[in-house]
XYZ file of C-alpha atoms in Angstrom:
645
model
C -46.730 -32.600 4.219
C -42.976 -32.995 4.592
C -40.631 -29.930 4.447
C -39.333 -31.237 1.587
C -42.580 -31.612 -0.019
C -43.065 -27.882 0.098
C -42.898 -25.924 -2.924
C -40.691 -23.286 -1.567
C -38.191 -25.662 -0.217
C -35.899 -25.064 -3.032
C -36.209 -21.432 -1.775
C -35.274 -22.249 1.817
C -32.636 -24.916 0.264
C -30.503 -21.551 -0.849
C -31.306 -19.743 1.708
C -29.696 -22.258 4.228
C -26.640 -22.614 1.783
C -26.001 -18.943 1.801
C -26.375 -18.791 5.889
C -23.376 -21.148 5.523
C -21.679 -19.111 3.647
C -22.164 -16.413 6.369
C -21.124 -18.556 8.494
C -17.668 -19.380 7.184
C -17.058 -15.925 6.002
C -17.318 -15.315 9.872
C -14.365 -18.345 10.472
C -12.340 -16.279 8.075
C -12.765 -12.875 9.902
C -12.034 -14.575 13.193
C -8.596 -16.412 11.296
C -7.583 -12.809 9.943
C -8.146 -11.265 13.029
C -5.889 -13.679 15.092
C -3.227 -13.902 12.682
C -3.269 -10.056 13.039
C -3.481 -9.837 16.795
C -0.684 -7.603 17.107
C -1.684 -5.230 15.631
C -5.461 -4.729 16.959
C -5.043 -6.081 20.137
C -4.473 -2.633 21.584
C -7.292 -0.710 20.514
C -9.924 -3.989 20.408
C -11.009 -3.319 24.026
C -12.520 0.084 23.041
C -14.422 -1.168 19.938
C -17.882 -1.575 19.929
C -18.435 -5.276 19.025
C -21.878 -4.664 18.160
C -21.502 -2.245 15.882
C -18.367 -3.976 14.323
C -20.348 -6.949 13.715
C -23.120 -4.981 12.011
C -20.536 -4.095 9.917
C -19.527 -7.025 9.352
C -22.562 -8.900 8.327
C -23.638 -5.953 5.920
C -19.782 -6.486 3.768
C -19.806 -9.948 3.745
C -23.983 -10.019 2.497
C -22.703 -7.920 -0.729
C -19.780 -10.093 -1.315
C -21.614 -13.152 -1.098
C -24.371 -11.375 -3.151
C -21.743 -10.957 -5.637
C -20.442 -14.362 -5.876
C -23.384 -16.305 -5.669
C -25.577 -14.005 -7.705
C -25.226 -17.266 -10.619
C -25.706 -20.118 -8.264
C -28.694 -18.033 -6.699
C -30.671 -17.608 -10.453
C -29.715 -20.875 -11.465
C -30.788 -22.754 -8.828
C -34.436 -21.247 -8.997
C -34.346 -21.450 -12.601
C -37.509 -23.798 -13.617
C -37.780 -26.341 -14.879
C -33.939 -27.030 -14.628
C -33.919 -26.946 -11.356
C -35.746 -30.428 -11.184
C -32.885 -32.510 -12.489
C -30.403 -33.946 -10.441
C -27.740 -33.531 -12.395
C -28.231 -30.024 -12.780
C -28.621 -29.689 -8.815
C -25.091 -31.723 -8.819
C -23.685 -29.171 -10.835
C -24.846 -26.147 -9.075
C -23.675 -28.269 -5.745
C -19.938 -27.936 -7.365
C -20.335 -24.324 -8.693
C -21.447 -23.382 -4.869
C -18.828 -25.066 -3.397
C -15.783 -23.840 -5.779
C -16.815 -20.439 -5.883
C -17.291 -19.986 -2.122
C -14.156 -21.937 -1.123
C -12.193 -19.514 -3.523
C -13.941 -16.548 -1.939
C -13.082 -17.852 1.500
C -9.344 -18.989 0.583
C -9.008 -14.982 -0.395
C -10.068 -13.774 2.680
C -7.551 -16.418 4.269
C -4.704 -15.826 2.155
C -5.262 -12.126 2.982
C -4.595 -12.654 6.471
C -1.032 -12.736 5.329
C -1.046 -10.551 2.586
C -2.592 -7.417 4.145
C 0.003 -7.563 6.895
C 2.371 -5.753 4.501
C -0.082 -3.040 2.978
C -2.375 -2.534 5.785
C -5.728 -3.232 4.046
C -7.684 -5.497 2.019
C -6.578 -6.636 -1.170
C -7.788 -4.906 -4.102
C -7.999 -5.835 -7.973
C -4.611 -3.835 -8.463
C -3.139 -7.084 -6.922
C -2.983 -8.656 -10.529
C -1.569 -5.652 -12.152
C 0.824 -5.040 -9.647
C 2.653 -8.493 -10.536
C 1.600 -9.076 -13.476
C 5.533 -9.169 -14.922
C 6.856 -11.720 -11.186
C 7.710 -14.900 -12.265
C 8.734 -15.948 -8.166
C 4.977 -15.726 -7.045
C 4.381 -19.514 -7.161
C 7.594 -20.373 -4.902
C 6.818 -17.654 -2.387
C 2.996 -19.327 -2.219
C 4.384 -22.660 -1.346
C 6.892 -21.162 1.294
C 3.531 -19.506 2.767
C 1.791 -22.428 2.269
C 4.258 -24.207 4.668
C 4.659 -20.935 7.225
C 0.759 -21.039 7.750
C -0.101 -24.455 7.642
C -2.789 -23.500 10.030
C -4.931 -21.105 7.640
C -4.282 -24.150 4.815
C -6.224 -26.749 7.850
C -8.762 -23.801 8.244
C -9.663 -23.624 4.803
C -9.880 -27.133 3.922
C -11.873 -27.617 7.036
C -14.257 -25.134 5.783
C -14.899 -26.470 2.065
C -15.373 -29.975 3.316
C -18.241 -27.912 4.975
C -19.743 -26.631 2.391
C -19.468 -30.174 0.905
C -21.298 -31.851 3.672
C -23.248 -29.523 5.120
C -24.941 -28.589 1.558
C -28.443 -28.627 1.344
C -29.785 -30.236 -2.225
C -33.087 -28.718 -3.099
C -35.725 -31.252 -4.499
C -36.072 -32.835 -7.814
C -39.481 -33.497 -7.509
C -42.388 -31.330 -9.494
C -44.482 -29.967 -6.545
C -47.758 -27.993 -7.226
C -47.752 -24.718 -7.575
C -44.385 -24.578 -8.535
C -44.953 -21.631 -10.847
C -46.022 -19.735 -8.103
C -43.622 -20.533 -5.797
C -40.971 -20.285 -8.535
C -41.895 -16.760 -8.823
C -42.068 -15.685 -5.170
C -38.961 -17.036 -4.468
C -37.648 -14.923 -7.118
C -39.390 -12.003 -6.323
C -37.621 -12.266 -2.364
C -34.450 -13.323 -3.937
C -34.090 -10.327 -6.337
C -34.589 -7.578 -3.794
C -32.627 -9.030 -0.805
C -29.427 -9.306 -3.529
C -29.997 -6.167 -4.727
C -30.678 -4.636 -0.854
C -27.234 -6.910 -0.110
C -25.437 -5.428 -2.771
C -26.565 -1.760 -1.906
C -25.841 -1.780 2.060
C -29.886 -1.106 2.578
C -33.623 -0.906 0.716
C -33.652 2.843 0.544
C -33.709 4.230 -2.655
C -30.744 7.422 -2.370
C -28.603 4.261 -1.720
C -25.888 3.232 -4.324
C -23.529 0.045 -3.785
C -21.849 0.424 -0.602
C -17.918 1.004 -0.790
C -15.401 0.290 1.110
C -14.766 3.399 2.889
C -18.353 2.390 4.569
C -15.873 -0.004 6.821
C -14.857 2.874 8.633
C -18.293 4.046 9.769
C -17.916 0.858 12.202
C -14.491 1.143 13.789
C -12.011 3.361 15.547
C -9.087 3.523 13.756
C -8.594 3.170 9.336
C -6.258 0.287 10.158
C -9.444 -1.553 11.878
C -11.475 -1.222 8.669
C -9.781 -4.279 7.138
C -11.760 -6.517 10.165
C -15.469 -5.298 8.973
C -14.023 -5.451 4.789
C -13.152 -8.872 2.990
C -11.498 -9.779 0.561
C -13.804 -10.781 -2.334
C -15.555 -7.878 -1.435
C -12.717 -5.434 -1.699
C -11.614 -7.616 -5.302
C -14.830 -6.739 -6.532
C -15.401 -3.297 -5.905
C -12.231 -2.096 -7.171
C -12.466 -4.083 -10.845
C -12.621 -1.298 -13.513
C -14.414 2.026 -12.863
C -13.007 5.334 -12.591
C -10.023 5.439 -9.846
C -10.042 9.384 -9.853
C -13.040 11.361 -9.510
C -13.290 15.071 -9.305
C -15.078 15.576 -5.796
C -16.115 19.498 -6.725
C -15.373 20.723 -3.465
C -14.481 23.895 -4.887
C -14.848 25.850 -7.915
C -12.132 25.204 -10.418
C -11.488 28.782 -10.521
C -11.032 29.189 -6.320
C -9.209 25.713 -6.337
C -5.219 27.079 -7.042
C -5.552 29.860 -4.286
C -6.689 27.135 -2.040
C -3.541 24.894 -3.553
C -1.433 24.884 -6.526
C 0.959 21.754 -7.237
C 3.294 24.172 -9.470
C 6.084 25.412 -7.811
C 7.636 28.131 -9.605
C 10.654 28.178 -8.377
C 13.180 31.115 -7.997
C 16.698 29.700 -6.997
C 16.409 29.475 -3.463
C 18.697 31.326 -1.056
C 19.597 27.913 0.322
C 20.980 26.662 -2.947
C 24.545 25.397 -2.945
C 25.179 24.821 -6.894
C 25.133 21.324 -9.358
C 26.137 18.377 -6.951
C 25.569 15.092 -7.979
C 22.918 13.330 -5.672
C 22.147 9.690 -5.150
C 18.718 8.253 -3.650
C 19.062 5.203 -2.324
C 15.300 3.911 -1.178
C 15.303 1.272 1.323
C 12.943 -1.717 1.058
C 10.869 -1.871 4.194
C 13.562 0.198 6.709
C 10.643 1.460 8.990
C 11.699 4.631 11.333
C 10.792 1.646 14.207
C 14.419 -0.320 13.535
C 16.741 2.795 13.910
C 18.233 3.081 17.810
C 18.755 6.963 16.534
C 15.056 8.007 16.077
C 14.067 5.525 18.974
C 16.961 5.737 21.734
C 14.777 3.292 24.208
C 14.430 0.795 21.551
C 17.145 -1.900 20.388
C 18.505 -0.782 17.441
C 19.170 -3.029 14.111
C 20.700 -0.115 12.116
C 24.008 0.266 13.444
C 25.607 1.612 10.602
C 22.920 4.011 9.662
C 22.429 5.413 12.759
C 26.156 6.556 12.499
C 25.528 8.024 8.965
C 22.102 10.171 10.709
C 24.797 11.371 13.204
C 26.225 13.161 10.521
C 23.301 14.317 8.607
C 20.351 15.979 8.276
C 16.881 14.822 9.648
C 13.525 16.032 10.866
C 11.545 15.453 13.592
C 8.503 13.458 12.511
C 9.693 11.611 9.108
C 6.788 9.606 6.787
C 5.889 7.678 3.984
C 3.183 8.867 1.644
C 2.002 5.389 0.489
C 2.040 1.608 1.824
C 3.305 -0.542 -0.709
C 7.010 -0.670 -2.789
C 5.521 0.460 -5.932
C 4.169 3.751 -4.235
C 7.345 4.692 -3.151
C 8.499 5.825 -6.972
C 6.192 7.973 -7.973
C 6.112 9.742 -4.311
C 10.151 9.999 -3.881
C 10.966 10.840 -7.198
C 8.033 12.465 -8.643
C 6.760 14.345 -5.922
C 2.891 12.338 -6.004
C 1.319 10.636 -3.123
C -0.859 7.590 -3.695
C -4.203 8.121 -3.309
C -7.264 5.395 -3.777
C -4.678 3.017 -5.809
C -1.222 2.944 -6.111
C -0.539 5.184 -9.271
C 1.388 2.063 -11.048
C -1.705 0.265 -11.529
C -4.669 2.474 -12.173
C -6.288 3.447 -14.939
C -3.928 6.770 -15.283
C -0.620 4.683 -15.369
C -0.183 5.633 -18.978
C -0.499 9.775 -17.746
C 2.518 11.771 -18.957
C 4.574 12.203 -15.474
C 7.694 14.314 -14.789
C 9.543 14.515 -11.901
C 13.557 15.023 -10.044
C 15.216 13.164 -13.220
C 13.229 15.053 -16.093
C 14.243 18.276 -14.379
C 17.672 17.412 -13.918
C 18.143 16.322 -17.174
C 17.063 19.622 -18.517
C 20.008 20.971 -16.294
C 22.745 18.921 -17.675
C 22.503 15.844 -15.374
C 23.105 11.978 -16.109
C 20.167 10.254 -14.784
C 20.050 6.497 -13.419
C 18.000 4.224 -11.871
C 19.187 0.758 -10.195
C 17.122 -2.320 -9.257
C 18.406 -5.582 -8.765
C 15.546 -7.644 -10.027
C 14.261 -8.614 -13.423
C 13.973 -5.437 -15.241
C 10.542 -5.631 -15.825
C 9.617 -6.503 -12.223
C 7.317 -4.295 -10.080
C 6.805 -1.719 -13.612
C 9.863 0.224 -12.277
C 11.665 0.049 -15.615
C 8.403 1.553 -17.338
C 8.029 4.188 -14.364
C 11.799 5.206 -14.287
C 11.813 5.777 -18.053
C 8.678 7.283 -18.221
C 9.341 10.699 -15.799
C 12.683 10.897 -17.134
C 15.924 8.434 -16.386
C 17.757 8.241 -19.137
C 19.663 4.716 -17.983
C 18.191 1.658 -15.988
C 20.757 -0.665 -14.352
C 18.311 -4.115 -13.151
C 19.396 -7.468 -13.158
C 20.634 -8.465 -16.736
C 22.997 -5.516 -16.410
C 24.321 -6.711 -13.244
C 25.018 -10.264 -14.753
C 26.478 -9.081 -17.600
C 29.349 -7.221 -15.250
C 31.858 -9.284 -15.291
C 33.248 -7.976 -12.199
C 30.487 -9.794 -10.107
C 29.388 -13.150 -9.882
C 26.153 -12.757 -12.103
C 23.703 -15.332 -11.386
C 25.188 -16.493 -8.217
C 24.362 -13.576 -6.623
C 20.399 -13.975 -7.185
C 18.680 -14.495 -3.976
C 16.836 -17.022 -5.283
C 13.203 -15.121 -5.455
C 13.190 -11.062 -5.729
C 16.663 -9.840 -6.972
C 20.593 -9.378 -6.489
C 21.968 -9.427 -2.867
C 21.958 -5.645 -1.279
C 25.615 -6.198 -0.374
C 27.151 -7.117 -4.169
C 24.186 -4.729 -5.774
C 25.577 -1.875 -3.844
C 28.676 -2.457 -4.715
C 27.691 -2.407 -8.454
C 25.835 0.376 -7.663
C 28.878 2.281 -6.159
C 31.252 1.439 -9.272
C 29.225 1.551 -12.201
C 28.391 5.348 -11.192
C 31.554 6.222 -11.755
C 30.573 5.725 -14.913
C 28.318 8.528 -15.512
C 29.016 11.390 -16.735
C 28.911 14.242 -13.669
C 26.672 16.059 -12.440
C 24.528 12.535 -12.270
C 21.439 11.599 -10.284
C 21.630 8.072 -9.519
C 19.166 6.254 -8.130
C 18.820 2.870 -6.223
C 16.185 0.799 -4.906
C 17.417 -2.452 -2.313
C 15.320 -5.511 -2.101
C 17.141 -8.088 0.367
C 14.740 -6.787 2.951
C 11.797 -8.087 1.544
C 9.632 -11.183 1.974
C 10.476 -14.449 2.304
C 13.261 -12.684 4.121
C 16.138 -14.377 2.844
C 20.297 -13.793 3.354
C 23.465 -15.220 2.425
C 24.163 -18.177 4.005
C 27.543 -17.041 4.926
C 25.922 -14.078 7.309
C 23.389 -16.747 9.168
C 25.160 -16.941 12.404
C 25.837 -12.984 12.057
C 22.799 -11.860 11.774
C 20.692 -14.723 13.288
C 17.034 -14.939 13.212
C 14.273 -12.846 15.653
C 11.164 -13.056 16.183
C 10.057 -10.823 13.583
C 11.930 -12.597 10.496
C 12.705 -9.476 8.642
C 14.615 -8.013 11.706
C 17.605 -10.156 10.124
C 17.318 -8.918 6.875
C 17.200 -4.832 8.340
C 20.602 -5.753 10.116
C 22.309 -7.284 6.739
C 21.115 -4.234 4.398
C 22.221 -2.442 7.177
C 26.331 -3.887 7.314
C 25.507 -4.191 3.081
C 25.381 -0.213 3.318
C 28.128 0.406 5.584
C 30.012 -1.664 2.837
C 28.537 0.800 -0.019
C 29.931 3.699 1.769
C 33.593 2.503 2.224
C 33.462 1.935 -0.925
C 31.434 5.290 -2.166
C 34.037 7.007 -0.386
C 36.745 6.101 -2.382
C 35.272 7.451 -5.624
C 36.281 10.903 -7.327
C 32.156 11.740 -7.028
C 32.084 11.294 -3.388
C 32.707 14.425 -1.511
C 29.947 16.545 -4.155
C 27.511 13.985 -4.069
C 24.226 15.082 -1.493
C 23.083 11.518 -0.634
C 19.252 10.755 0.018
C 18.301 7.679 2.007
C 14.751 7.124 2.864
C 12.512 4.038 2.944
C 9.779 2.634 0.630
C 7.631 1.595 3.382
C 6.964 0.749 6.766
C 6.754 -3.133 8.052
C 6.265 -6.062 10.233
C 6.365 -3.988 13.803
C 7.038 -4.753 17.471
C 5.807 -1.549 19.221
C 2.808 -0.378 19.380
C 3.468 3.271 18.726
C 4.328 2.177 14.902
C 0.999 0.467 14.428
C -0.947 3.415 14.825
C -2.801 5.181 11.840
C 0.136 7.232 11.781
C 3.099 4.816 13.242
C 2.402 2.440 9.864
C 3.892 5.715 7.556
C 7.212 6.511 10.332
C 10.233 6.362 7.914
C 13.299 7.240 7.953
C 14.555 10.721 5.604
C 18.034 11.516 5.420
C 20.110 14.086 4.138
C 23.711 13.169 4.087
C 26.281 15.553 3.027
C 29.655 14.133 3.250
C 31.446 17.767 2.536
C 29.498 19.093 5.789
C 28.047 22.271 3.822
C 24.641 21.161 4.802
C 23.270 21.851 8.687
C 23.495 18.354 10.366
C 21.100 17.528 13.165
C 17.122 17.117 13.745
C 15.279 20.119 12.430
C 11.769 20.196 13.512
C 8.666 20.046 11.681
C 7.293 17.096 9.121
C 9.084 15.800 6.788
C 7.662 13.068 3.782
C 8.696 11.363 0.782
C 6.988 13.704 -1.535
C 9.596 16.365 0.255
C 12.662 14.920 -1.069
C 12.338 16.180 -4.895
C 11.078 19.686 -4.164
C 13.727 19.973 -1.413
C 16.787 18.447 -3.711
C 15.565 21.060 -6.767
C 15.916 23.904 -3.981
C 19.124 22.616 -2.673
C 20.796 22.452 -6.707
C 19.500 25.950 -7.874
C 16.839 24.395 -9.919
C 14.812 27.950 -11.246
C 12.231 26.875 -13.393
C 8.420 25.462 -12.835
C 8.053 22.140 -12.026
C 5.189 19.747 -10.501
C 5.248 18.770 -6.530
C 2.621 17.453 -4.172
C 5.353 18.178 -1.605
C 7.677 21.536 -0.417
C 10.939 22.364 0.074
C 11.839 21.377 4.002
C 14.909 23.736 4.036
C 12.808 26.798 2.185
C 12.251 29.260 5.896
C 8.737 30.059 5.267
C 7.683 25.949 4.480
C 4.717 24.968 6.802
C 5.023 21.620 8.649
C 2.545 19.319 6.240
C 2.020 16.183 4.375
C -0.995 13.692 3.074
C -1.483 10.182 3.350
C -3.985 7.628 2.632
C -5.492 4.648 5.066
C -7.968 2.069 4.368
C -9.979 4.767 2.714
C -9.387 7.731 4.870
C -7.318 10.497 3.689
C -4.668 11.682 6.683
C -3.774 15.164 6.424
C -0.943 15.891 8.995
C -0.565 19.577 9.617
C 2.358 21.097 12.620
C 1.795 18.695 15.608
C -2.175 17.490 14.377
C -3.816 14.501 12.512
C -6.685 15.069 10.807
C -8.514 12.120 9.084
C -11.171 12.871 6.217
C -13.341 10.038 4.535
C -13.973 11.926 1.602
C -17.182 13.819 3.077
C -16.440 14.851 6.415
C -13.946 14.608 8.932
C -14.239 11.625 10.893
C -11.280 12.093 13.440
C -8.391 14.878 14.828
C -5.619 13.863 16.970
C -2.738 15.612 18.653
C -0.210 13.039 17.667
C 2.161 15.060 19.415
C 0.414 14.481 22.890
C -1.222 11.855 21.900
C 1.048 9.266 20.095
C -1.295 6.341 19.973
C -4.173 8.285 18.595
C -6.927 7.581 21.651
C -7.931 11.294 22.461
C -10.368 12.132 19.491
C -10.738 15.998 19.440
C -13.423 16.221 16.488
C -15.079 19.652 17.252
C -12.538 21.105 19.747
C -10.805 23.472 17.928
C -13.159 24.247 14.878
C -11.280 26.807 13.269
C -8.244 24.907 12.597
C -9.817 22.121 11.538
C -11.644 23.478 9.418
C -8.615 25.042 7.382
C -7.015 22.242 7.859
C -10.022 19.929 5.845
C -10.172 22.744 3.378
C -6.522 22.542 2.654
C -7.420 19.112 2.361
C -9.566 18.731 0.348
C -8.209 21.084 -2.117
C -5.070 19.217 -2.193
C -7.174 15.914 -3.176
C -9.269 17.814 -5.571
C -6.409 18.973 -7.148
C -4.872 15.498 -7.165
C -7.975 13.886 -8.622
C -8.399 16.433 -11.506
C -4.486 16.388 -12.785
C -5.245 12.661 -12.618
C -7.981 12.616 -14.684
C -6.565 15.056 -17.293
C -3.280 14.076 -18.036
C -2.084 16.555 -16.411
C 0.947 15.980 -14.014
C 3.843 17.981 -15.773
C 4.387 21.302 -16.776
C 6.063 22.773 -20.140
C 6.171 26.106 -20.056
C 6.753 29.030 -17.013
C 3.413 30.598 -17.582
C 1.308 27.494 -16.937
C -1.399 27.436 -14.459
């Protein structure tokens, strides 16, 4: 009898289809790495290749389990599954649904370079309001021709290389129908679940990390459709019940009730400015041996005040808000797209407000873009200054001024941003947020031989924000508001990177955070310790007398009796960084502790040599998270009244 002939060849029919599948899925992994190389290509000797391809296998089974569940029922389905044209059908539903699934994980090679992971379902939230998506996927279209080849190479695969199953009526097809089934049904379901045993649920993806080094490694094991999937709906914040509610606030307590601090030095007015993608890597201050493309500011952090080890608490623009100016860290999801963006939040403008204070944010794109409108009015600005404001100015050049893709020029948006605070009443907190730095890493045309291009493309950009804020300042300077105005510069995130020091689990969160004070009451210099972007609100409330209760994830970094802390979150590891030691915490146990002091590119794991410490330091931990998860989950992130909590 002839293969074909066989009643279960429909059954072996899939199961060669889905092997291709595998197959490609593997192509993608191997494109994602190598567009990537830079940043594994240090630590790849040291990983176990077995292991990481165990890994590997046991992601891309559930995604494919996922997205071929339909094609998998269907094509099994008696007595359907006899007719050609329903086998040409089901030929076309494999093929579209696995060539999407495999342009995702190609398209992510790209994308995850500027958020360090995976791409979750937040994606489509995150810009939902962008109207420039479709022009920046052409220019990436052109910039990796190669992936574009790579994927087109791999559906004509899946075109040619499909196996049809037969349209013939074979005896005991019954029986056969329902033995394929019955293997079918449980392999899915075993796919889906990581494993046959039965105190398995659905694997996650913090499972990645049970097969790698590093956090930043986990996106290798991980794709894409798998990452898309799990994170659709659910509940983002879960209380983990480490702790009794009643033991959690000695453990740690988010509510600062705050006595004017001996530090204070009375109602300034304070502007924030948060720089798109100015890693701590591009300033010739913070890194002496390096070539600097922050002239300017490096001259400004002269003058002011720094710290010794300066980070980011999330990965992505839109995390940056809630952490700088609300005092919150992103954890799981960035806090703009999951299912508690609709939460009451306060934060530095709400409490200023209450103290007299103007409050104003600034954003030269549309003013919907990114949800910072929404996010800015919601914890407390009373004015929003975005793109439509700009053009209606008729002191700039409106339109012409667009960049074409994102927003207004840094160098004319600054210089709104200078002017039109003069126009608030004083004591104001103003509030702006560049963009020029930003993909498809774009300037004037009339600065192209000034700042020419490098090999990392955004280098270009960091040196024209760069001259655009020296411009801000001569003019800042020349206002009435200038000399009692504390000024707050810090960055959004970190970016594309040349060293390998700032692509370690730690080196991806290096910003810079700067106090300037141009009347030179404030110490100047680098004060050590840790210093992070849920610091600056807590720290700026200390510094302006602020005395009542208010809502921090942070501290004050100029109170004397602050210890040297801060959180972060990697590819599903929480980072908790405590004096001169990172420890990293999967949600169960801790899974690595470095002396990043010692130890800068994280290859010394200490896991078990100093219990005692971290043990406190996964206790304070995971009360910090636990805390996090259950103010998430209840709505409650502000605080009315002094006798609260």
């Amino acid at each position: 009898m002839k293969i074909k002939d066989s009643p279960y060849w429909n059954l072996m029919a899939a199961c060669f289809n889905i092997a291709l599948v595998f197959v490609a899925y593997m192509v993608t992994r191997v494109a994602f790495v190598l567009e990537n190389w830079s940043l594994y290509s240090s630590g790849w000797a040291s990983l176990d290749t077995g292991r990481l391809l165990s890994g590997s296998l046991l992601f891309d089974a559930a995604a494919i389990a996922y997205t071929n569940a339909i094609y998998f029922i269907l094509i099994l389905l008696p007595p359907l599954c006899f007719r050609q044209w329903w086998q040409t059908m089901l030929k076309w539903l494999f093929v579209a649904v696995n060539t999407l699934a495999l342009s995702a994980n190609l398209a992510d090679a790209v994308y995850s370079q500027y958020t360090g992971r995976r791409t979750t379902w937040s994606f489509f939230s995150e810009f939902s309001n962008e109207s420039n998506l479709g022009s920046i996927f052409f220019q990436e279209i052109a910039n990796h021709w190669y992936l574009i080849l790579t994927g087109i190479a791999l559906a004509a695969a899946l075109i040619f290389l499909y196996t049809k199953p037969s349209g013939h009526r074979q005896k005991s097809t019954v029986v056969a129908h329902i033995a394929a089934i019955a293997i079918a049904v449980p392999l899915s379901i075993g796919a889906i679940r990581g494993g046959f045993s039965p105190r398995l649920h659905p694997i996650v993806s913090s499972k990645a990390n049970e097969y790698v080094n590093t956090p930043g490694e986990a996106a290798i094991v991980l794709n894409t459709p798998f990452s898309m999937i799990r994170s659709i709906g659910g509940q983002t914040f879960a209380n983990p019940h480490y702790f009794d509610d009643d033991d959690l606030d000695n453990l740690f307590s988010p509510i600062h009730h705050n006595p004017a601090a001996s530090h204070s030095i009375g109602n300034r007015n304070v502007v924030i400015l948060i720089l798109e993608s100015f890693g701590r890597e591009y300033f010739g201050f913070y890194n002496p041996d390096y070539v600097t493309h922050t002239p300017f500011l490096d001259s400004l952090l002269a003058n002011s005040l720094t710290f010794e080890h300066t980070f980011a608490n999330g990965r992505k623009s839109i995390d940056a808000m809630p952490s700088v100016l609300s005092s919150i860290p992103m954890f799981i999801e960035p806090f703009f797209t999951s299912t508690t963006s609709l939460n009451r939040v306060g934060g530095l403008a709400e409490c200023l407000a209450d103290k007299g204070y103007t409050t104003a944010f600034f954003h030269g794109a549309d003013n919907t873009s990114m949800g910072f409108n929404a996010f800015a009015r919601t914890t407390g600005f009373q004015h929003y200054f975005g793109r439509t404001e700009y053009d209606q100015d008729s002191r700039f050049g409106g339109e012409n001024d667009f960049d074409g893709t994102w927003a207004i020029w840094d160098e004319e948006f600054l210089q709104f941003f200078a002017l039109q605070a003069g126009n608030l009443h004083q004591p104001f907190l103003a509030t702006v947020f560049t963009a020029t730095s930003h993909h498809p890493f774009a300037i004037p045309q009339r600065y192209r031989t000034t700042f020419p291009e490098e090999d990392i493309p955004l280098l270009k950009c960091i040196r024209y924000s760069d001259n655009a804020l020296r411009k801000y300042f001569d003019t800042a300077k020349q206002q009435p508001w200038y000399d009692s105005t504390i000024f707050i510069l810090t960055a959004d995130h970190t970016s594309a990177t040349a060293h390998d020091l700032y692509r370690t689990a730690i080196g991806v969160f290096s910003i810079p955070i700067i106090i300037f004070d141009p009347s030179g009451q404030l110490p100047r210099g680098i004060l050590p310790g840790v210093a992070a972007q849920i610091d600056i609100m807590p720290t700026l409330l200390g510094l302006l007398g602020y005395d009542r209760p208010f809502l921090s994830y942070g501290k004050d970094l100029l109170s004397a009796d602050t210890p040297a802390w801060t959180v972060n979150y990697c590819n599903d590891i929480y980072q908790y960084i405590d004096g001169e030691y990172l420890l990293q915490f999967d949600g169960r146990r801790t899974t690595a502790f470095y002396n990043y002091v010692t130890d800068p590119m994280l290859q010394h794991n200490l896991v078990g040599s100093q219990p005692e410490r971290e043990a406190a330091m996964a206790t304070r931990l995971k009360a910090i998270i636990q805390s996090y998860m259950m103010r998430m989950s209840a709505n409650d992130l502000t605080v009315t009244d002094a006798g609260r909590h």
